[in-house]
Coordinates of C-alpha atoms and ligand atoms in Angstrom, one line a residue:
M138 CA 26.4 -55.0 -106.5
H139 CA 26.3 -51.8 -107.6
H140 CA 23.4 -50.4 -109.2
M141 CA 24.6 -47.2 -107.6
R142 CA 27.3 -46.5 -110.3
A143 CA 30.3 -44.5 -109.4
D144 CA 28.9 -41.3 -110.9
R145 CA 30.7 -38.8 -108.7
N146 CA 28.7 -35.9 -110.0
N147 CA 25.7 -37.1 -108.1
L148 CA 25.6 -38.0 -104.4
R149 CA 24.8 -41.6 -103.5
Y150 CA 21.8 -41.9 -101.3
A151 CA 20.9 -44.9 -99.1
I152 CA 17.4 -44.8 -97.8
I153 CA 16.6 -47.3 -95.0
G154 CA 13.0 -48.5 -95.0
A155 CA 10.3 -48.4 -97.7
G156 CA 7.5 -47.2 -95.5
M157 CA 5.7 -43.9 -95.6
S158 CA 8.8 -41.9 -94.8
G159 CA 11.2 -43.8 -97.1
I160 CA 8.9 -43.7 -100.0
L161 CA 8.6 -39.9 -99.5
A162 CA 12.4 -39.5 -99.5
A163 CA 12.8 -41.7 -102.6
I164 CA 10.2 -39.7 -104.5
K165 CA 11.7 -36.4 -103.5
L166 CA 15.2 -37.3 -104.4
H167 CA 14.0 -38.9 -107.7
Q168 CA 12.1 -35.8 -108.6
H169 CA 15.1 -33.7 -107.8
G170 CA 17.0 -35.6 -110.5
E171 CA 19.1 -37.7 -108.3
T172 CA 20.2 -40.8 -110.0
Q173 CA 22.0 -42.8 -107.3
I174 CA 19.3 -43.8 -104.9
A175 CA 18.9 -47.1 -103.2
V176 CA 16.0 -47.9 -100.8
F177 CA 16.8 -50.9 -98.6
E178 CA 13.7 -52.7 -97.3
K179 CA 14.2 -55.8 -95.2
A180 CA 10.8 -57.2 -96.0
A181 CA 9.4 -58.5 -99.3
A182 CA 7.0 -55.6 -99.7
L183 CA 6.8 -51.9 -99.0
G184 CA 4.4 -50.1 -96.7
G185 CA 6.1 -50.3 -93.3
T186 CA 3.6 -50.3 -90.5
W187 CA 0.7 -50.6 -93.0
R188 CA 2.3 -53.8 -94.3
D189 CA 3.0 -55.2 -90.9
N190 CA -0.3 -54.4 -89.2
R191 CA -3.1 -56.4 -90.8
Y192 CA -5.4 -56.8 -87.8
P193 CA -9.1 -56.7 -88.2
G194 CA -10.5 -53.2 -87.7
L195 CA -7.2 -51.4 -88.5
T196 CA -8.0 -47.9 -89.4
C197 CA -5.9 -44.7 -89.5
D198 CA -7.3 -42.2 -87.0
T199 CA -6.0 -39.3 -89.1
P200 CA -8.6 -38.3 -91.8
S201 CA -7.8 -40.1 -95.0
H202 CA -7.3 -36.9 -97.1
A203 CA -4.9 -35.6 -94.4
Y204 CA -3.1 -38.9 -94.3
S205 CA -2.0 -38.6 -97.9
Y206 CA 1.1 -37.1 -99.4
S207 CA 0.4 -33.4 -100.4
F208 CA 1.6 -34.2 -103.9
A209 CA -0.5 -37.4 -104.3
L210 CA -4.0 -36.8 -103.1
N211 CA -6.3 -39.8 -103.5
P212 CA -9.9 -39.4 -104.7
D213 CA -10.6 -43.0 -103.9
W214 CA -10.5 -43.1 -100.1
S215 CA -13.5 -45.1 -99.0
G216 CA -14.4 -42.8 -96.1
Y217 CA -13.4 -40.0 -93.7
Y218 CA -11.0 -42.5 -92.0
A219 CA -9.4 -45.1 -94.2
T220 CA -8.6 -48.7 -93.5
G221 CA -5.1 -50.1 -93.2
V222 CA -5.6 -52.3 -96.2
E223 CA -6.4 -49.3 -98.5
I224 CA -3.6 -47.2 -97.0
N225 CA -1.1 -49.9 -97.8
A226 CA -2.5 -50.1 -101.3
Y227 CA -2.2 -46.4 -101.6
F228 CA 1.6 -46.5 -100.8
T229 CA 2.1 -49.3 -103.3
K230 CA 0.3 -47.3 -106.0
V231 CA 2.1 -44.0 -105.2
A232 CA 5.5 -45.7 -105.3
A233 CA 4.7 -47.2 -108.7
D234 CA 3.2 -44.0 -110.0
F235 CA 6.3 -42.0 -109.1
G236 CA 8.6 -44.5 -110.6
I237 CA 10.5 -45.4 -107.5
M238 CA 9.8 -49.2 -107.4
P239 CA 13.1 -50.0 -109.3
L240 CA 15.0 -48.2 -106.6
I241 CA 13.8 -50.5 -103.8
R242 CA 15.9 -53.5 -102.8
F243 CA 13.5 -55.8 -101.1
N244 CA 14.6 -58.5 -98.7
T245 CA 17.7 -56.5 -97.9
E246 CA 18.3 -55.4 -94.4
V247 CA 20.9 -52.9 -93.5
L248 CA 22.9 -54.5 -90.7
S249 CA 25.6 -51.9 -90.2
C250 CA 26.5 -48.3 -91.2
R251 CA 30.0 -47.1 -90.5
F252 CA 31.3 -43.6 -91.3
D253 CA 34.7 -43.4 -92.9
E254 CA 36.1 -40.0 -92.2
G255 CA 38.9 -40.4 -94.6
Q256 CA 36.7 -40.3 -97.7
P257 CA 34.3 -39.2 -96.3
V258 CA 31.7 -41.9 -96.9
W259 CA 29.2 -44.2 -95.2
Q260 CA 30.0 -48.0 -95.5
L261 CA 26.9 -50.1 -95.4
G262 CA 26.8 -53.8 -94.5
L263 CA 23.8 -55.6 -95.9
S264 CA 22.0 -58.9 -95.0
T265 CA 22.9 -60.2 -98.4
G266 CA 26.5 -60.1 -97.5
E267 CA 27.2 -57.2 -99.8
R268 CA 28.9 -54.0 -98.8
M269 CA 28.2 -50.7 -100.4
E270 CA 29.0 -47.0 -100.0
A271 CA 26.7 -44.0 -99.7
D272 CA 27.4 -40.3 -99.3
V273 CA 24.1 -39.7 -97.5
I274 CA 21.9 -42.0 -95.4
I275 CA 18.2 -41.3 -94.9
V276 CA 16.9 -43.3 -91.9
A277 CA 13.2 -44.0 -92.4
S278 CA 13.0 -47.2 -90.4
G279 CA 10.0 -46.2 -88.3
V280 CA 9.3 -45.9 -84.6
L281 CA 6.5 -48.3 -83.8
H282 CA 8.0 -51.3 -85.4
H283 CA 9.5 -53.7 -82.8
P284 CA 6.7 -55.4 -81.0
N285 CA 6.6 -55.2 -77.2
L286 CA 6.1 -58.8 -76.1
P287 CA 5.0 -58.9 -72.5
D288 CA 6.4 -61.5 -70.2
L289 CA 3.1 -63.4 -69.5
A290 CA 3.4 -66.5 -67.3
G291 CA 2.4 -69.7 -69.0
L292 CA 1.9 -68.2 -72.4
A293 CA 3.7 -71.1 -74.1
S294 CA 1.2 -73.5 -72.5
F295 CA -1.8 -71.9 -74.1
R296 CA -3.5 -74.4 -76.5
G297 CA -5.0 -71.8 -78.8
K298 CA -3.3 -69.3 -81.0
A299 CA -1.5 -66.4 -79.4
F300 CA 0.3 -63.6 -81.3
H301 CA 1.1 -59.9 -81.3
S302 CA -1.3 -57.6 -83.1
A303 CA 1.5 -56.6 -85.6
S304 CA 2.2 -60.3 -86.5
W305 CA -1.3 -61.4 -87.3
D306 CA -1.8 -65.1 -87.6
D307 CA -4.1 -65.6 -90.6
S308 CA -4.8 -69.2 -89.6
A309 CA -6.6 -68.0 -86.4
I310 CA -10.3 -68.5 -86.7
L311 CA -12.1 -65.5 -85.4
D312 CA -15.8 -65.9 -86.3
G313 CA -17.6 -67.4 -83.4
A314 CA -14.4 -67.7 -81.4
R315 CA -13.6 -66.7 -77.8
I316 CA -10.9 -64.1 -78.1
G317 CA -8.8 -62.4 -75.5
I318 CA -7.3 -59.0 -76.3
I319 CA -4.5 -57.9 -74.0
G320 CA -4.1 -54.1 -74.2
G321 CA -6.4 -51.2 -74.7
G322 CA -4.4 -48.7 -76.8
S323 CA -5.4 -47.6 -80.3
T324 CA -4.8 -51.2 -81.5
G325 CA -6.6 -53.0 -78.7
T326 CA -9.6 -50.7 -79.0
Q327 CA -9.9 -51.1 -82.8
L328 CA -9.7 -54.9 -82.3
V329 CA -12.5 -54.9 -79.8
N330 CA -14.6 -52.9 -82.2
A331 CA -14.0 -55.3 -85.2
L332 CA -14.2 -58.5 -83.2
S333 CA -17.3 -57.5 -81.3
R334 CA -19.1 -58.2 -84.7
R335 CA -17.5 -61.5 -85.3
A336 CA -16.5 -63.3 -82.1
A337 CA -18.7 -65.3 -79.8
R338 CA -17.0 -63.6 -76.8
V339 CA -14.3 -61.0 -76.5
V340 CA -12.5 -60.4 -73.3
Q341 CA -10.5 -57.2 -73.2
F342 CA -7.8 -57.4 -70.6
Q343 CA -7.4 -53.8 -69.6
R344 CA -4.6 -52.7 -67.4
S345 CA -5.4 -49.0 -67.7
P346 CA -8.6 -47.4 -69.1
Q347 CA -8.3 -44.9 -72.0
W348 CA -9.9 -41.6 -72.7
I349 CA -12.0 -41.9 -75.9
M350 CA -12.4 -38.8 -78.1
P351 CA -15.5 -39.1 -80.2
V352 CA -15.0 -38.5 -83.9
P353 CA -17.2 -38.7 -87.0
Q354 CA -16.8 -41.5 -89.5
F355 CA -18.7 -41.8 -92.7
P356 CA -18.1 -43.4 -96.2
Y357 CA -17.5 -41.3 -99.3
S358 CA -20.1 -42.1 -101.9
A359 CA -19.2 -43.0 -105.5
A360 CA -20.5 -39.5 -106.5
E361 CA -18.3 -37.8 -103.9
R362 CA -15.2 -39.8 -105.1
E363 CA -16.0 -38.7 -108.6
A364 CA -16.2 -35.1 -107.5
F365 CA -12.8 -35.4 -105.7
R366 CA -11.3 -36.8 -108.9
K367 CA -12.7 -33.9 -111.0
D368 CA -11.9 -31.2 -108.5
P369 CA -8.9 -31.8 -106.2
A370 CA -9.7 -28.6 -104.5
L371 CA -12.4 -30.5 -102.7
M372 CA -9.7 -32.8 -101.2
E373 CA -7.6 -29.8 -100.3
A374 CA -10.6 -28.4 -98.5
I375 CA -10.8 -31.5 -96.3
R376 CA -7.1 -31.5 -95.6
N377 CA -7.4 -27.8 -94.6
D378 CA -10.7 -28.2 -92.8
P379 CA -10.6 -25.4 -90.1
Q380 CA -12.5 -27.6 -87.7
Y381 CA -9.9 -30.4 -88.0
W382 CA -7.0 -28.0 -87.6
A383 CA -8.7 -26.3 -84.6
N384 CA -8.8 -29.8 -82.9
I385 CA -5.1 -30.4 -83.8
Y386 CA -4.1 -26.9 -82.4
R387 CA -6.2 -27.3 -79.3
F388 CA -4.3 -30.5 -78.6
T389 CA -0.8 -29.3 -79.7
D390 CA -1.1 -25.9 -78.0
G391 CA -2.5 -27.5 -74.9
L392 CA 0.0 -30.4 -74.6
T393 CA 2.9 -28.2 -73.8
D394 CA 1.4 -27.7 -70.3
F395 CA -0.6 -30.4 -68.6
T396 CA -2.5 -27.8 -66.6
S397 CA -3.6 -26.0 -69.8
P398 CA -7.3 -25.0 -70.4
Q399 CA -7.1 -26.8 -73.8
M400 CA -6.3 -30.1 -72.2
A401 CA -9.1 -29.6 -69.7
E402 CA -11.4 -28.9 -72.6
I403 CA -10.3 -32.1 -74.3
E404 CA -10.8 -34.1 -71.1
A405 CA -14.3 -32.6 -70.7
I406 CA -15.2 -33.8 -74.2
C407 CA -13.9 -37.3 -73.5
R408 CA -15.7 -37.4 -70.1
Q409 CA -18.9 -36.3 -71.6
N410 CA -18.5 -39.1 -74.2
L411 CA -18.1 -41.7 -71.5
E412 CA -21.0 -40.4 -69.4
A413 CA -23.4 -40.2 -72.4
K414 CA -22.5 -43.4 -74.1
V415 CA -21.8 -46.0 -71.4
T416 CA -25.1 -46.8 -69.7
D417 CA -24.0 -49.5 -67.3
P418 CA -22.6 -47.7 -64.2
A419 CA -20.2 -50.5 -63.3
L420 CA -18.8 -50.7 -66.8
R421 CA -18.6 -46.9 -66.9
E422 CA -16.4 -46.9 -63.8
K423 CA -14.2 -49.6 -65.2
L424 CA -13.7 -47.5 -68.3
R425 CA -13.0 -44.2 -66.5
P426 CA -9.3 -43.2 -66.6
N427 CA -7.6 -41.9 -63.4
Y428 CA -5.1 -39.8 -65.3
P429 CA -5.5 -36.7 -67.5
A430 CA -6.8 -37.0 -71.0
G431 CA -4.0 -36.8 -73.6
C432 CA -1.3 -38.3 -71.3
K433 CA -1.6 -41.6 -73.2
R434 CA -2.3 -41.1 -76.9
L435 CA -6.0 -40.2 -77.2
I436 CA -8.1 -43.0 -78.7
Y437 CA -10.2 -41.5 -81.6
S438 CA -13.2 -43.6 -82.0
W439 CA -16.8 -43.3 -83.2
E440 CA -17.8 -46.8 -82.0
Y441 CA -15.7 -48.2 -79.1
Y442 CA -18.3 -47.4 -76.4
D443 CA -21.0 -49.0 -78.6
C444 CA -19.0 -52.1 -79.4
V445 CA -17.8 -52.7 -75.8
Q446 CA -21.4 -52.8 -74.7
R447 CA -22.4 -55.5 -77.1
P448 CA -23.5 -58.9 -75.7
G449 CA -20.5 -61.1 -75.3
I450 CA -18.0 -58.3 -74.8
Y451 CA -16.3 -58.2 -71.4
V452 CA -13.8 -55.8 -69.9
E453 CA -11.5 -57.6 -67.4
T454 CA -9.7 -55.2 -65.1
G455 CA -8.3 -57.7 -62.7
K456 CA -4.6 -58.9 -62.7
I457 CA -3.7 -61.8 -64.9
E458 CA -2.1 -64.6 -62.9
T459 CA -1.1 -66.9 -65.7
M460 CA -2.1 -68.3 -69.1
I461 CA -3.2 -71.8 -68.9
P462 CA -3.8 -74.3 -71.8
A463 CA -7.5 -73.3 -71.9
G464 CA -7.1 -69.6 -71.6
V465 CA -6.3 -67.1 -68.8
R466 CA -6.5 -67.4 -65.1
M467 CA -6.9 -64.2 -63.1
Q468 CA -5.4 -63.6 -59.6
D469 CA -8.9 -63.7 -58.1
G470 CA -9.4 -67.2 -59.6
T471 CA -11.6 -66.2 -62.5
L472 CA -11.0 -68.4 -65.6
H473 CA -11.4 -67.0 -69.1
P474 CA -11.6 -69.9 -71.6
L475 CA -10.2 -68.6 -74.9
D476 CA -9.4 -69.8 -78.4
V477 CA -7.3 -66.9 -79.5
I478 CA -5.2 -64.4 -77.5
V479 CA -4.0 -61.2 -79.2
L480 CA -1.2 -59.3 -77.6
A481 CA -2.1 -55.7 -78.5
T482 CA 0.7 -54.6 -76.2
G483 CA 2.4 -52.0 -78.3
F484 CA 5.9 -51.5 -79.5
K485 CA 9.4 -50.8 -78.2
A486 CA 9.5 -47.2 -79.4
D487 CA 13.2 -46.5 -78.5
Q488 CA 14.7 -48.8 -81.1
F489 CA 14.5 -46.8 -84.3
I490 CA 17.1 -48.0 -86.8
R491 CA 18.4 -50.6 -84.3
P492 CA 19.3 -53.4 -84.2
A493 CA 21.4 -52.2 -87.1
T494 CA 24.7 -50.9 -85.8
V495 CA 25.6 -47.3 -86.6
T496 CA 29.1 -46.0 -86.1
G497 CA 29.8 -42.4 -86.7
R498 CA 33.0 -40.4 -86.5
N499 CA 35.8 -41.5 -84.2
G500 CA 34.1 -44.8 -83.6
L501 CA 31.1 -43.2 -81.8
T502 CA 28.3 -45.8 -81.9
L503 CA 24.6 -45.0 -81.9
D504 CA 24.2 -47.2 -78.8
T505 CA 26.7 -45.0 -77.0
F506 CA 25.2 -41.8 -78.3
W507 CA 21.7 -42.9 -77.3
D508 CA 22.8 -44.5 -74.0
T509 CA 20.5 -42.3 -71.9
R510 CA 17.8 -41.9 -74.5
P511 CA 17.4 -41.6 -78.3
T512 CA 18.1 -38.0 -79.3
A513 CA 18.5 -36.0 -82.4
H514 CA 18.9 -32.3 -83.3
Y515 CA 15.4 -31.2 -84.1
A516 CA 14.7 -34.9 -84.5
V517 CA 16.6 -35.0 -87.8
T518 CA 20.5 -35.0 -87.4
M519 CA 23.0 -36.0 -84.8
P520 CA 26.5 -34.7 -83.9
G521 CA 29.1 -37.2 -84.8
F522 CA 27.0 -38.8 -87.5
P523 CA 27.6 -36.7 -90.6
N524 CA 25.3 -36.8 -93.6
L525 CA 22.8 -39.0 -91.8
F526 CA 19.2 -37.7 -91.6
M527 CA 16.2 -39.2 -89.9
L528 CA 12.5 -39.0 -90.8
N529 CA 10.1 -39.5 -87.9
G530 CA 13.2 -40.0 -85.7
P531 CA 13.6 -39.4 -82.0
G532 CA 11.9 -36.3 -80.7
S533 CA 9.5 -36.0 -83.6
P534 CA 6.0 -34.9 -82.9
V535 CA 3.8 -37.8 -82.0
G536 CA 0.3 -37.9 -80.7
N537 CA -2.7 -37.5 -82.9
F538 CA -1.0 -35.7 -85.8
P539 CA -0.8 -36.6 -89.5
L540 CA 2.7 -38.2 -89.6
I541 CA 2.9 -37.7 -93.4
D542 CA 2.8 -34.0 -92.8
I543 CA 5.5 -34.4 -90.2
A544 CA 7.8 -36.3 -92.7
E545 CA 7.1 -33.8 -95.5
R546 CA 8.1 -30.9 -93.3
Q547 CA 11.2 -32.7 -92.1
W548 CA 12.1 -33.3 -95.7
V549 CA 12.0 -29.6 -96.4
Y550 CA 14.5 -29.1 -93.6
I551 CA 16.7 -31.9 -94.8
E552 CA 16.9 -30.6 -98.3
Q553 CA 18.3 -27.4 -97.1
L554 CA 21.1 -29.3 -95.4
L555 CA 21.7 -31.3 -98.5
A556 CA 22.0 -28.2 -100.7
P557 CA 25.6 -27.5 -100.0
L558 CA 26.5 -31.1 -100.5
R559 CA 24.7 -31.2 -103.8
A560 CA 26.5 -28.1 -104.9
R561 CA 29.8 -29.6 -103.8
H562 CA 30.5 -26.7 -101.5
A563 CA 30.7 -29.2 -98.7
V564 CA 31.3 -32.9 -98.3
A565 CA 29.7 -33.4 -94.9
V566 CA 27.3 -31.7 -92.5
E567 CA 26.4 -32.4 -88.9
P568 CA 25.0 -30.4 -86.1
T569 CA 27.6 -29.0 -83.7
R570 CA 27.7 -30.7 -80.3
A571 CA 27.1 -27.4 -78.5
A572 CA 24.0 -26.6 -80.6
H573 CA 22.5 -30.1 -80.1
A574 CA 23.3 -30.1 -76.4
A575 CA 21.5 -26.8 -75.9
Y576 CA 18.6 -27.9 -78.0
E577 CA 18.2 -31.2 -76.1
A578 CA 18.4 -29.4 -72.8
R579 CA 15.5 -27.1 -73.9
R580 CA 13.6 -30.0 -75.3
I581 CA 13.9 -32.0 -72.1
A582 CA 12.9 -29.1 -69.9
A583 CA 9.8 -28.5 -72.1
A584 CA 9.0 -32.3 -72.3
R585 CA 8.8 -32.5 -68.5
K586 CA 5.9 -30.1 -68.6
T587 CA 3.9 -31.8 -71.3
I588 CA 0.7 -33.7 -70.9
F589 CA 2.7 -36.9 -71.7
A590 CA 4.5 -36.5 -68.4
A591 CA 1.3 -35.9 -66.4
G592 CA 1.5 -39.3 -64.6
C593 CA 0.6 -42.3 -66.7
T594 CA 2.4 -45.0 -68.6
N595 CA 2.7 -44.4 -72.3
W596 CA 5.2 -45.3 -75.1
Y597 CA 6.4 -41.7 -75.4
L598 CA 8.4 -42.0 -72.1
D599 CA 12.1 -42.8 -72.3
K600 CA 13.7 -45.0 -69.7
T601 CA 14.2 -42.0 -67.4
G602 CA 10.5 -41.1 -67.6
I603 CA 10.9 -38.1 -69.9
P604 CA 8.7 -37.9 -73.0
G605 CA 10.9 -38.5 -76.0
T606 CA 8.7 -36.3 -78.2
W607 CA 8.5 -32.9 -79.7
P608 CA 7.4 -30.9 -76.6
W609 CA 6.2 -27.7 -78.3
G610 CA 3.2 -27.0 -80.4
Y611 CA 2.5 -27.9 -84.0
Q612 CA 3.1 -24.4 -85.2
A613 CA 6.5 -24.3 -83.5
F614 CA 7.4 -27.5 -85.3
A615 CA 6.3 -26.1 -88.7
E616 CA 8.4 -23.0 -88.1
A617 CA 11.5 -25.1 -87.0
M618 CA 11.2 -27.2 -90.1
A619 CA 11.0 -24.2 -92.4
G620 CA 14.8 -24.0 -92.3
P621 CA 17.8 -25.1 -90.3
A622 CA 19.8 -22.5 -88.4
A623 CA 23.1 -22.5 -90.4
E624 CA 25.1 -21.6 -87.3
E625 CA 24.0 -24.8 -85.6
F626 CA 25.7 -26.9 -88.2
H627 CA 29.3 -27.8 -89.0
F628 CA 30.0 -28.1 -92.7
I629 CA 33.1 -29.8 -94.0
P630 CA 34.2 -27.8 -97.0
A631 CA 35.1 -29.7 -100.2
T632 CA 38.7 -29.4 -101.3
D633 CA 39.6 -29.3 -105.0
S634 CA 40.0 -33.1 -104.9
G635 CA 36.7 -33.5 -103.2
A636 CA 38.3 -34.9 -100.1
R637 CA 38.0 -33.4 -96.6
K638 CA 40.7 -31.7 -94.7
Q639 CA 41.6 -33.5 -91.5
S640 CA 41.5 -30.4 -89.3
T641 CA 38.1 -29.4 -90.3
W642 CA 36.1 -31.9 -88.2
E643 CA 34.8 -30.7 -84.9
S644 CA 37.1 -32.2 -82.3
R645 CA 35.6 -34.4 -79.6
Ligands
NAP192 P1 0.0 -48.9 -76.9 O1 -0.7 -47.7 -77.1 O2 1.4 -48.8 -76.4 O3 -0.9 -49.8 -76.0 C1 -0.4 -51.0 -75.4 C2 -1.5 -51.5 -74.5 O4 -1.0 -52.8 -74.0 C3 -1.8 -50.6 -73.3 O5 -3.1 -50.7 -73.0 C4 -0.9 -51.3 -72.2 O6 -1.4 -51.0 -70.9 C5 -1.1 -52.7 -72.5 N1 0.0 -53.6 -72.0 C6 1.3 -53.5 -72.4 N2 2.0 -54.5 -71.7 C7 1.1 -55.1 -71.0 C8 1.2 -56.2 -70.0 N3 2.3 -56.8 -69.8 N4 0.0 -56.6 -69.5 C9 -1.1 -56.0 -69.7 N5 -1.3 -55.0 -70.6 C10 -0.2 -54.5 -71.2 O7 0.1 -49.8 -78.3 P2 -0.9 -49.8 -79.5 O8 -2.3 -49.8 -79.1 O9 -0.4 -50.8 -80.5 O10 -0.6 -48.4 -80.2 C11 0.7 -47.9 -80.3 C12 0.6 -46.6 -81.1 O11 0.5 -47.0 -82.5 C13 -0.5 -45.7 -80.9 O12 -0.3 -44.9 -79.8 C14 -0.5 -45.0 -82.2 O13 0.5 -44.0 -82.2 C15 -0.2 -46.1 -83.2 N6 -1.5 -46.6 -83.7 C16 -2.3 -45.8 -84.4 C17 -3.5 -46.3 -84.9 C18 -4.3 -45.3 -85.7 O14 -5.4 -45.5 -85.8 N7 -3.7 -44.3 -86.3 C19 -3.9 -47.6 -84.6 C20 -3.0 -48.4 -83.9 C21 -1.8 -47.9 -83.4 P3 -1.1 -49.7 -70.1 O15 -1.8 -48.6 -70.7 O16 -1.5 -50.0 -68.7 O17 0.4 -49.5 -70.2

């Protein structure tokens, strides 16, 4: 193939994934004047999580004007929180507006990446059978992408439709149906809300209750949208709303220590919400969590407690024994006859770019490097994997933050590492093993004290039980992303011929 021509004045960039992060990288490189950019997207359309998730009620719980690229504000958002459908349309429009559609190779999965030290260059193997070379890889393959499919006895025997929330079956009839929802995270909760208006009966199978943070939701009127269009400062004001940021900081400053007053304050708000909104004492106790608020990702909702109290909505807290052809049988013998079962059971958050195989220097594979847990230097780079940069990779901030802002800040950091490569002062860059080891030790020590480690199950925890997240506050993240510490990186200088010198790699 090669729409990446051998123009050696410009670096060749391979971006993996055309979701929020990959589109960002493509736009930034394109705007910088880079001419050799290929975005590999395994699906037939862009949008990542917003393409995959099409479940009824899908809404982003970051305010719409904050969940927008800083350089592409959108006056047309329908309300304070936007729906998944309009967010997906937004990414499609932005990609077109910024001229990056021709750079995306749809239906093309990257199966392997192998670093050839002799050149140096990354060799990519594609699902089309093609091979291609890239100087730089931007991994933007997402974190919540691979569905976690629970091992539920008898599921295959169920006569109705059963599917994961991220693989919605459009042929399932919802109106007037009896629907079971397994899981009570952000997804399960939003499903209960939407289906409480459509189904004859909803049974939410709740293994653990969730803390619900009350938030406002309201539509933007045509007049408001017109005002946003005429005066983008109004949208900036919403993005920078001090109240919104005060809430973010309360959470991010508090999360670093699960005994912090901020987390206690957050829990008090959630508890007050539960006490005030849920009138039936038995239901209230079913919905009362027994772990600290913020340990699982907080559910932001303006309507869950209203919806779950509607007629026909039932919260089942017992243990599932087995699925049967007609529905679900509980261990206490209760039968729930159902037409549809939605598995809102979350994602395998430790996969990242995998199952693609990534082989760095000296044959080091990503599976080996990530044997204990996925790890990256400041969530972006990895020793042994030169010229490979991740957006929203392992150890990125997660929780109730605007992930677009995270990716934009990570891009600022990445660009500074790219600068010497672009200037041809260096042909490769990677963090030193010592710098990364010291960073990861600090990160793990801090992560153990965070609210995510306060004694609950959540998708942040790695297989050793340590949160795989950014464990410091948001401000600390912003400061870290302002610029990489040069001494933590190893640059391979360019020779006159542009090739590397054997001796200059860090030995291992
Ligand atoms: P999740 O938060 O991981 O929740 C999975 C749910 O399934 C939990 O309630 C879990 O119970 C339950 N579960 C898992 N396996 C089960 C089993 N074998 N039997 C019974 N229950 C089981 O997944 P999610 O709700 O899809 O959300 C994932 C993340 O996606 C969120 O945290 C958020 O970051 C993002 N998201 C965001 C939005 C948004 O509005 N911005 C919307 C949806 C998702 P336990 O709690 O007991 O483990």
